[in-house]
CSV table of C-alpha atoms and ligand atoms in Angstrom, one decimal:
chain,number,residue,atom,x,y,z
A,55,MET,CA,-31.7,-44.6,-8.8
A,56,ARG,CA,-34.2,-45.1,-11.6
A,57,VAL,CA,-35.2,-41.6,-12.6
A,58,PHE,CA,-37.9,-40.5,-15.1
A,59,VAL,CA,-37.3,-37.0,-16.6
A,60,LEU,CA,-39.7,-34.7,-18.4
A,61,GLY,CA,-38.0,-32.1,-20.5
A,62,GLY,CA,-34.7,-34.0,-20.8
A,63,THR,CA,-33.8,-32.4,-24.1
A,64,GLY,CA,-34.2,-28.8,-22.9
A,65,ARG,CA,-31.7,-26.3,-21.8
A,66,ILE,CA,-32.0,-27.4,-18.2
A,67,GLY,CA,-33.0,-31.0,-18.8
A,68,ALA,CA,-30.2,-32.0,-21.2
A,69,ALA,CA,-27.6,-30.9,-18.6
A,70,VAL,CA,-29.5,-32.8,-15.9
A,71,VAL,CA,-29.6,-36.0,-18.0
A,72,ARG,CA,-25.9,-35.7,-18.7
A,73,GLU,CA,-25.1,-35.2,-15.0
A,74,LEU,CA,-27.3,-38.0,-13.7
A,75,VAL,CA,-26.1,-40.5,-16.3
A,76,GLY,CA,-22.5,-39.6,-15.4
A,77,ARG,CA,-23.4,-40.3,-11.7
A,78,GLY,CA,-24.6,-43.8,-12.5
A,79,HIS,CA,-28.3,-43.2,-12.3
A,80,GLN,CA,-30.6,-45.1,-14.7
A,81,LEU,CA,-32.6,-42.6,-16.8
A,82,PHE,CA,-35.9,-42.8,-18.5
A,83,ALA,CA,-37.2,-39.7,-20.4
A,84,LEU,CA,-40.4,-38.5,-22.0
A,85,ALA,CA,-40.0,-37.9,-25.7
A,86,ARG,CA,-42.7,-36.2,-27.8
A,87,SER,CA,-41.0,-36.7,-31.1
A,88,GLY,CA,-38.6,-39.1,-32.9
A,89,ALA,CA,-36.0,-36.4,-32.9
A,90,SER,CA,-36.2,-35.9,-29.1
A,91,ALA,CA,-36.1,-39.7,-28.6
A,92,ALA,CA,-32.9,-39.9,-30.6
A,93,LYS,CA,-31.3,-37.1,-28.6
A,94,LEU,CA,-32.3,-38.8,-25.3
A,95,GLU,CA,-31.0,-42.2,-26.4
A,96,GLN,CA,-27.7,-40.6,-27.4
A,97,SER,CA,-27.4,-39.1,-23.9
A,98,GLY,CA,-27.9,-42.5,-22.4
A,99,ALA,CA,-31.6,-42.2,-21.4
A,100,VAL,CA,-34.3,-44.7,-22.4
A,101,PRO,CA,-37.0,-42.7,-24.2
A,102,ILE,CA,-40.7,-43.1,-23.4
A,103,GLY,CA,-43.0,-41.8,-26.1
A,104,GLY,CA,-45.5,-39.1,-24.9
A,105,ASP,CA,-46.5,-35.5,-24.6
A,106,ILE,CA,-47.1,-33.5,-21.5
A,107,GLY,CA,-50.4,-32.4,-23.1
A,108,SER,CA,-51.8,-36.0,-23.1
A,109,PRO,CA,-50.5,-37.6,-19.9
A,110,ALA,CA,-53.2,-40.3,-19.7
A,111,ALA,CA,-51.5,-42.0,-22.7
A,112,TRP,CA,-48.2,-42.7,-20.7
A,113,ALA,CA,-48.5,-41.9,-17.0
A,114,THR,CA,-50.1,-45.2,-16.0
A,115,THR,CA,-47.6,-47.4,-17.9
A,116,LEU,CA,-44.3,-46.0,-16.4
A,117,PRO,CA,-41.7,-48.5,-15.3
A,118,PRO,CA,-40.8,-48.9,-11.6
A,119,LEU,CA,-39.2,-45.6,-10.5
A,120,ASP,CA,-37.4,-44.0,-7.6
A,121,ALA,CA,-37.8,-40.4,-8.8
A,122,VAL,CA,-39.3,-38.1,-11.4
A,123,ILE,CA,-37.8,-34.8,-12.4
A,124,HIS,CA,-40.1,-32.4,-14.2
A,125,MET,CA,-38.3,-29.8,-16.4
A,126,ALA,CA,-40.7,-29.7,-19.4
A,127,CYS,CA,-42.5,-26.6,-20.5
A,128,ASP,CA,-44.1,-25.8,-23.8
A,129,PHE,CA,-44.0,-22.0,-23.8
A,130,LYS,CA,-46.6,-21.8,-26.6
A,131,SER,CA,-49.4,-23.8,-25.1
A,132,ASP,CA,-52.0,-22.9,-22.4
A,133,MET,CA,-49.6,-24.1,-19.7
A,134,ALA,CA,-52.0,-23.5,-16.8
A,135,THR,CA,-54.3,-26.2,-18.3
A,136,VAL,CA,-51.5,-28.5,-19.6
A,137,GLU,CA,-49.8,-28.4,-16.2
A,138,ARG,CA,-52.9,-29.0,-14.1
A,139,ARG,CA,-53.9,-31.9,-16.3
A,140,LEU,CA,-50.4,-33.3,-16.2
A,141,MET,CA,-50.3,-33.2,-12.4
A,142,ASP,CA,-53.9,-34.6,-12.2
A,143,ALA,CA,-52.6,-37.7,-14.1
A,144,LEU,CA,-49.1,-38.0,-12.8
A,145,LEU,CA,-49.6,-37.8,-9.1
A,146,PRO,CA,-52.1,-40.6,-8.8
A,147,ALA,CA,-50.0,-42.7,-11.3
A,148,LEU,CA,-47.0,-42.3,-9.1
A,149,GLU,CA,-49.0,-43.3,-6.0
A,150,ALA,CA,-49.3,-46.7,-7.7
A,151,GLN,CA,-45.5,-47.1,-7.7
A,152,ARG,CA,-44.2,-49.8,-5.4
A,153,ALA,CA,-42.1,-47.4,-3.3
A,154,LYS,CA,-43.0,-43.7,-2.8
A,155,PRO,CA,-41.0,-41.8,-5.5
A,156,ARG,CA,-39.4,-38.4,-5.2
A,157,LEU,CA,-40.7,-35.7,-7.5
A,158,ILE,CA,-38.5,-32.7,-8.3
A,159,TYR,CA,-40.5,-29.9,-9.7
A,160,THR,CA,-39.0,-26.9,-11.6
A,161,GLY,CA,-40.1,-23.5,-10.6
A,162,GLY,CA,-38.1,-20.4,-11.5
A,163,CYS,CA,-36.6,-17.1,-10.5
A,164,TRP,CA,-39.5,-15.2,-12.3
A,165,LEU,CA,-41.9,-16.5,-9.6
A,166,PHE,CA,-40.3,-14.0,-7.2
A,167,GLY,CA,-40.9,-10.8,-9.1
A,168,GLU,CA,-38.7,-7.7,-8.9
A,169,THR,CA,-36.5,-7.9,-5.7
A,170,GLY,CA,-34.3,-4.8,-6.1
A,171,ASP,CA,-31.6,-4.9,-3.5
A,172,THR,CA,-33.4,-7.5,-1.3
A,173,ILE,CA,-31.9,-11.0,-1.8
A,174,ALA,CA,-34.8,-13.4,-2.2
A,175,THR,CA,-34.6,-16.8,-0.5
A,176,GLU,CA,-36.8,-19.9,-0.4
A,177,ALA,CA,-38.8,-18.2,2.3
A,178,SER,CA,-39.7,-15.1,0.2
A,179,PRO,CA,-43.3,-14.7,-1.0
A,180,PHE,CA,-44.2,-15.4,-4.6
A,181,HIS,CA,-44.8,-12.5,-6.9
A,182,PRO,CA,-45.0,-14.4,-10.2
A,183,LEU,CA,-44.7,-12.9,-13.6
A,184,SER,CA,-48.3,-13.4,-14.9
A,185,ALA,CA,-47.1,-15.7,-17.7
A,186,PHE,CA,-45.7,-18.1,-15.1
A,187,ALA,CA,-48.3,-17.8,-12.4
A,188,TRP,CA,-49.7,-21.2,-13.2
A,189,MET,CA,-46.6,-22.8,-11.6
A,190,VAL,CA,-47.3,-21.6,-8.1
A,191,PRO,CA,-50.4,-23.7,-7.4
A,192,GLN,CA,-48.8,-26.8,-9.0
A,193,LEU,CA,-45.5,-26.5,-7.0
A,194,ARG,CA,-47.5,-26.0,-3.8
A,195,ARG,CA,-49.4,-29.2,-4.7
A,196,VAL,CA,-46.1,-31.1,-5.3
A,197,LEU,CA,-44.7,-29.9,-1.9
A,198,ALA,CA,-47.9,-31.0,-0.1
A,199,ALA,CA,-48.7,-34.2,-2.0
A,200,GLY,CA,-48.7,-37.4,0.1
A,201,GLU,CA,-48.3,-39.6,-3.0
A,202,ILE,CA,-44.7,-38.5,-3.6
A,203,ASP,CA,-41.8,-36.8,-1.8
A,204,GLY,CA,-41.9,-33.4,-3.4
A,205,ILE,CA,-38.9,-31.1,-3.8
A,206,VAL,CA,-38.8,-27.8,-5.8
A,207,ILE,CA,-35.9,-26.1,-7.5
A,208,HIS,CA,-36.1,-22.5,-8.6
A,209,PRO,CA,-33.4,-22.0,-11.3
A,210,ALA,CA,-31.9,-18.6,-11.7
A,211,MET,CA,-31.3,-17.5,-15.3
A,212,VAL,CA,-29.6,-20.4,-17.0
A,213,TYR,CA,-26.7,-19.9,-19.4
A,214,GLN,CA,-23.9,-22.0,-21.0
A,215,GLY,CA,-21.3,-20.4,-23.2
A,216,ALA,CA,-23.2,-18.4,-25.8
A,217,GLY,CA,-26.4,-20.3,-25.1
A,218,GLY,CA,-29.4,-20.3,-22.7
A,219,VAL,CA,-30.3,-16.8,-21.6
A,220,PHE,CA,-27.1,-15.5,-23.2
A,221,GLU,CA,-28.1,-16.7,-26.7
A,222,ARG,CA,-29.9,-13.5,-27.7
A,223,PHE,CA,-26.9,-11.3,-26.8
A,224,ALA,CA,-24.5,-13.7,-28.7
A,225,ARG,CA,-26.7,-13.8,-31.8
A,226,GLU,CA,-27.0,-10.0,-31.9
A,227,ALA,CA,-23.3,-9.4,-31.4
A,228,ARG,CA,-22.3,-12.1,-33.9
A,229,GLY,CA,-24.5,-10.5,-36.5
A,230,GLY,CA,-22.7,-7.2,-35.9
A,231,ARG,CA,-25.9,-5.7,-34.3
A,232,THR,CA,-26.1,-3.7,-31.1
A,233,ALA,CA,-27.2,-6.0,-28.3
A,234,ARG,CA,-30.5,-5.1,-26.6
A,235,VAL,CA,-31.2,-5.0,-22.9
A,236,VAL,CA,-34.7,-4.7,-21.5
A,237,GLY,CA,-35.2,-1.8,-19.0
A,238,ASN,CA,-31.7,-0.6,-18.3
A,239,GLU,CA,-28.2,-1.8,-18.1
A,240,ALA,CA,-28.1,-1.9,-14.3
A,241,ILE,CA,-30.9,-4.5,-14.1
A,242,ARG,CA,-29.5,-7.6,-12.3
A,243,TRP,CA,-30.2,-11.2,-13.3
A,244,PRO,CA,-29.5,-14.1,-10.9
A,245,LEU,CA,-27.4,-16.5,-12.9
A,246,VAL,CA,-26.5,-20.2,-13.0
A,247,HIS,CA,-24.5,-22.2,-15.5
A,248,SER,CA,-26.4,-25.3,-16.7
A,249,GLU,CA,-23.7,-27.6,-15.4
A,250,ASP,CA,-23.8,-26.1,-11.9
A,251,LEU,CA,-27.6,-26.3,-12.0
A,252,ALA,CA,-27.5,-29.9,-13.1
A,253,SER,CA,-25.3,-30.7,-10.1
A,254,LEU,CA,-27.9,-29.1,-7.9
A,255,TYR,CA,-30.7,-31.3,-9.3
A,256,ALA,CA,-28.5,-34.3,-8.7
A,257,LEU,CA,-27.8,-33.3,-5.1
A,258,ALA,CA,-31.5,-32.6,-4.5
A,259,LEU,CA,-32.3,-36.0,-6.0
A,260,GLU,CA,-29.8,-37.8,-3.7
A,261,ARG,CA,-30.0,-35.7,-0.5
A,262,ALA,CA,-32.8,-33.2,-0.2
A,263,ALA,CA,-35.4,-33.6,2.5
A,264,PRO,CA,-39.0,-34.1,1.2
A,265,GLY,CA,-40.9,-30.8,1.2
A,266,SER,CA,-37.9,-28.6,0.6
A,267,SER,CA,-37.3,-25.9,-2.0
A,268,TYR,CA,-34.0,-24.6,-3.3
A,269,MET,CA,-33.0,-21.5,-5.2
A,270,GLY,CA,-30.6,-22.5,-8.0
A,271,ALA,CA,-28.6,-19.3,-8.1
A,272,ALA,CA,-24.9,-19.4,-8.3
A,273,ILE,CA,-24.5,-15.6,-8.7
A,274,ASP,CA,-27.2,-13.7,-6.8
A,275,GLY,CA,-27.5,-10.9,-9.3
A,276,PHE,CA,-25.3,-9.8,-12.2
A,277,PRO,CA,-25.9,-6.5,-14.2
A,278,VAL,CA,-27.3,-7.5,-17.5
A,279,GLY,CA,-25.5,-4.6,-19.3
A,280,ARG,CA,-22.2,-6.1,-18.4
A,281,ILE,CA,-23.2,-9.4,-20.1
A,282,ALA,CA,-24.4,-7.5,-23.3
A,283,ARG,CA,-21.1,-5.5,-23.4
A,284,ALA,CA,-19.0,-8.6,-22.9
A,285,PHE,CA,-20.6,-10.2,-26.0
A,286,ALA,CA,-20.2,-7.0,-28.0
A,287,ARG,CA,-16.5,-7.0,-27.1
A,288,ARG,CA,-16.1,-10.7,-27.8
A,289,PHE,CA,-17.6,-10.5,-31.3
A,290,GLY,CA,-16.5,-7.0,-32.2
A,291,ALA,CA,-20.0,-5.7,-32.6
A,292,GLY,CA,-20.2,-2.1,-33.9
A,293,ARG,CA,-21.1,-0.6,-30.5
A,294,GLU,CA,-20.4,-1.9,-27.0
A,295,ALA,CA,-23.2,0.0,-25.3
A,296,PRO,CA,-26.4,-2.0,-25.6
A,297,ALA,CA,-29.6,-0.5,-26.9
A,298,ILE,CA,-32.4,-0.3,-24.3
A,299,VAL,CA,-35.8,-1.7,-25.1
A,300,SER,CA,-39.0,-1.6,-23.1
A,301,ALA,CA,-40.6,-4.7,-21.5
A,302,ASP,CA,-43.7,-3.9,-23.7
A,303,ALA,CA,-41.5,-4.1,-26.8
A,304,ILE,CA,-39.9,-7.4,-25.9
A,305,ALA,CA,-43.3,-8.9,-24.9
A,306,ALA,CA,-44.7,-7.9,-28.3
A,307,GLU,CA,-41.8,-9.5,-30.1
A,308,LEU,CA,-41.3,-12.7,-28.0
A,309,GLY,CA,-44.4,-13.2,-25.9
A,310,GLU,CA,-45.7,-12.1,-22.5
A,311,TRP,CA,-43.2,-14.4,-20.7
A,312,ALA,CA,-40.3,-12.3,-22.0
A,313,ARG,CA,-41.2,-9.5,-19.6
A,314,GLY,CA,-39.1,-11.4,-17.2
A,315,TYR,CA,-35.9,-10.2,-19.0
A,316,GLY,CA,-36.7,-6.7,-17.5
A,317,LEU,CA,-36.9,-7.8,-13.8
A,318,ASP,CA,-34.2,-6.6,-11.5
A,319,GLN,CA,-33.6,-9.5,-9.2
A,320,ARG,CA,-31.3,-11.0,-6.6
A,321,LEU,CA,-31.7,-14.6,-5.4
A,322,SER,CA,-29.6,-16.5,-2.8
A,323,GLY,CA,-28.3,-20.0,-3.5
A,324,ASN,CA,-27.0,-20.2,0.1
A,325,LYS,CA,-29.5,-22.8,1.3
A,326,ALA,CA,-28.4,-25.3,-1.3
A,327,ARG,CA,-24.8,-24.6,-0.5
A,328,ARG,CA,-25.4,-25.1,3.2
A,329,GLU,CA,-27.8,-28.0,3.2
A,330,LEU,CA,-26.8,-30.0,0.1
A,331,GLY,CA,-23.1,-29.1,-0.2
A,332,TRP,CA,-23.8,-27.4,-3.6
A,333,ALA,CA,-20.5,-25.9,-4.9
A,334,PRO,CA,-21.2,-24.1,-8.2
A,335,TRP,CA,-17.9,-23.1,-9.9
A,336,HIS,CA,-19.0,-21.0,-12.9
A,337,LEU,CA,-18.8,-17.7,-11.2
A,338,ASP,CA,-17.2,-15.4,-13.8
A,339,PRO,CA,-19.6,-15.0,-16.7
A,340,GLU,CA,-17.6,-12.2,-18.3
A,341,GLY,CA,-14.5,-14.3,-18.3
A,342,GLU,CA,-16.4,-17.2,-19.9
A,343,ILE,CA,-17.9,-14.9,-22.6
A,344,ALA,CA,-14.4,-13.7,-23.5
A,345,GLY,CA,-13.5,-17.3,-24.4
A,346,VAL,CA,-16.7,-18.4,-26.2
A,347,LEU,CA,-16.3,-19.6,-29.8
B,50,NAP,N1,-33.9,-21.6,-18.8
B,50,NAP,C1,-34.0,-20.8,-17.8
B,50,NAP,O1,-33.2,-19.9,-17.7
B,50,NAP,C2,-35.0,-21.1,-16.7
B,50,NAP,C3,-34.9,-20.4,-15.5
B,50,NAP,C4,-35.8,-20.6,-14.5
B,50,NAP,C5,-36.9,-21.6,-14.8
B,50,NAP,N2,-36.9,-22.2,-16.0
B,50,NAP,C6,-38.0,-23.2,-16.1
B,50,NAP,O2,-37.4,-24.5,-16.4
B,50,NAP,C7,-38.3,-25.2,-17.3
B,50,NAP,C8,-37.4,-25.7,-18.4
B,50,NAP,O3,-36.9,-24.6,-19.0
B,50,NAP,P1,-35.8,-24.8,-20.3
B,50,NAP,O4,-35.2,-23.5,-20.5
B,50,NAP,O5,-35.0,-26.0,-20.0
B,50,NAP,O6,-36.9,-25.1,-21.4
B,50,NAP,P2,-36.6,-25.6,-22.9
B,50,NAP,O7,-35.1,-25.5,-23.3
B,50,NAP,O8,-37.6,-24.9,-23.8
B,50,NAP,O9,-36.9,-27.1,-22.8
B,50,NAP,C9,-38.3,-27.5,-22.7
B,50,NAP,C10,-38.3,-29.0,-22.6
B,50,NAP,O10,-39.7,-29.5,-22.5
B,50,NAP,C11,-40.0,-30.4,-23.5
B,50,NAP,N3,-41.3,-30.2,-24.0
B,50,NAP,C12,-41.9,-29.1,-24.4
B,50,NAP,N4,-43.2,-29.3,-24.7
B,50,NAP,C13,-43.4,-30.6,-24.5
B,50,NAP,C14,-44.6,-31.4,-24.7
B,50,NAP,N5,-45.7,-30.9,-25.1
B,50,NAP,N6,-44.5,-32.7,-24.3
B,50,NAP,C15,-43.3,-33.2,-23.9
B,50,NAP,N7,-42.2,-32.5,-23.7
B,50,NAP,C16,-42.3,-31.2,-24.0
B,50,NAP,C17,-39.0,-30.1,-24.7
B,50,NAP,O11,-38.9,-31.2,-25.5
B,50,NAP,P3,-38.6,-31.2,-27.1
B,50,NAP,O12,-37.2,-31.7,-27.3
B,50,NAP,O13,-39.6,-32.1,-27.7
B,50,NAP,O14,-38.8,-29.8,-27.6
B,50,NAP,C18,-37.7,-29.8,-23.9
B,50,NAP,O15,-37.1,-30.9,-23.5
B,50,NAP,C19,-39.4,-24.3,-17.7
B,50,NAP,O16,-40.5,-24.5,-16.8
B,50,NAP,C20,-38.9,-22.9,-17.4
B,50,NAP,O17,-39.9,-22.0,-17.1
B,50,NAP,C21,-36.0,-22.0,-16.9
């Protein structure tokens, strides 16, 4: 398929580009800088210059496409406005394509709020973290749009090795500092390795029914204290027990969006396993952390 990706250099997007190129799809990717264009070219995608903040400059000149996968986010901008304008330009532009394209939209686990012991599914109501509330009207618009065949993926917390959502623990432990956990050690994060998530995007691209949503959770909920302790052991940090910080403190340090680190969540990836044959195989994060370089 001829697939255009937004966010193809990101934590999620880079893995998706790699997976789709490996499966023989032809990739085009939005690049907002020369450095991003070079990375995309190296991954086997054809860069198309442009910024999600100014879609009028590129949306109407896209090549013929079978699908678009949106994984771009600029956490610093007013994303509510950027995203609404992006969709205002992109959806009509895609209507002009010769055949109706698929559009895979990226939501996220932080749209489902604190779940406690309840395991959230695609049927669960949204309780978005305020910093990401802008996603909900846009993903509803994608699912309802007649111009495209809309599909939504809600990634769990995405990691790979010492990267992604594990990066902060790894950095603190490598620096000999006590790793920090928001809230308390027992808080659970739904997890997915970026390679497993990329295979879910590929399956959704190739097989998902229009209008469907999928949770990209390989592990429904994993205590975050165990992740912090695994990094402390791996890098011989002074103290294995993490320091506990408040959601207010992490929001002041990193931004409002970082309150999500303090959510206790469980999410089920069973629908993707059942309907798409998704078979994530990274299921032992502590074992992987023990082996990271
Ligand atoms: N990572 C997770 O654990 C996770 C979990 C659930 C949901 N999500 C959602 O998934 C999406 C992607 O997350 P991520 O972690 O992969 O983000 P990321 O690593 O920060 O990547 C963001 C991507 O968007 C691109 N981008 C940013 N601003 C842009 C702009 N103005 N114009 C064009 N491209 C732009 C970046 O390109 P450059 O190379 O130019 O910077 C990069 O490719 C976000 O919506 C996020 O909320 C992520």
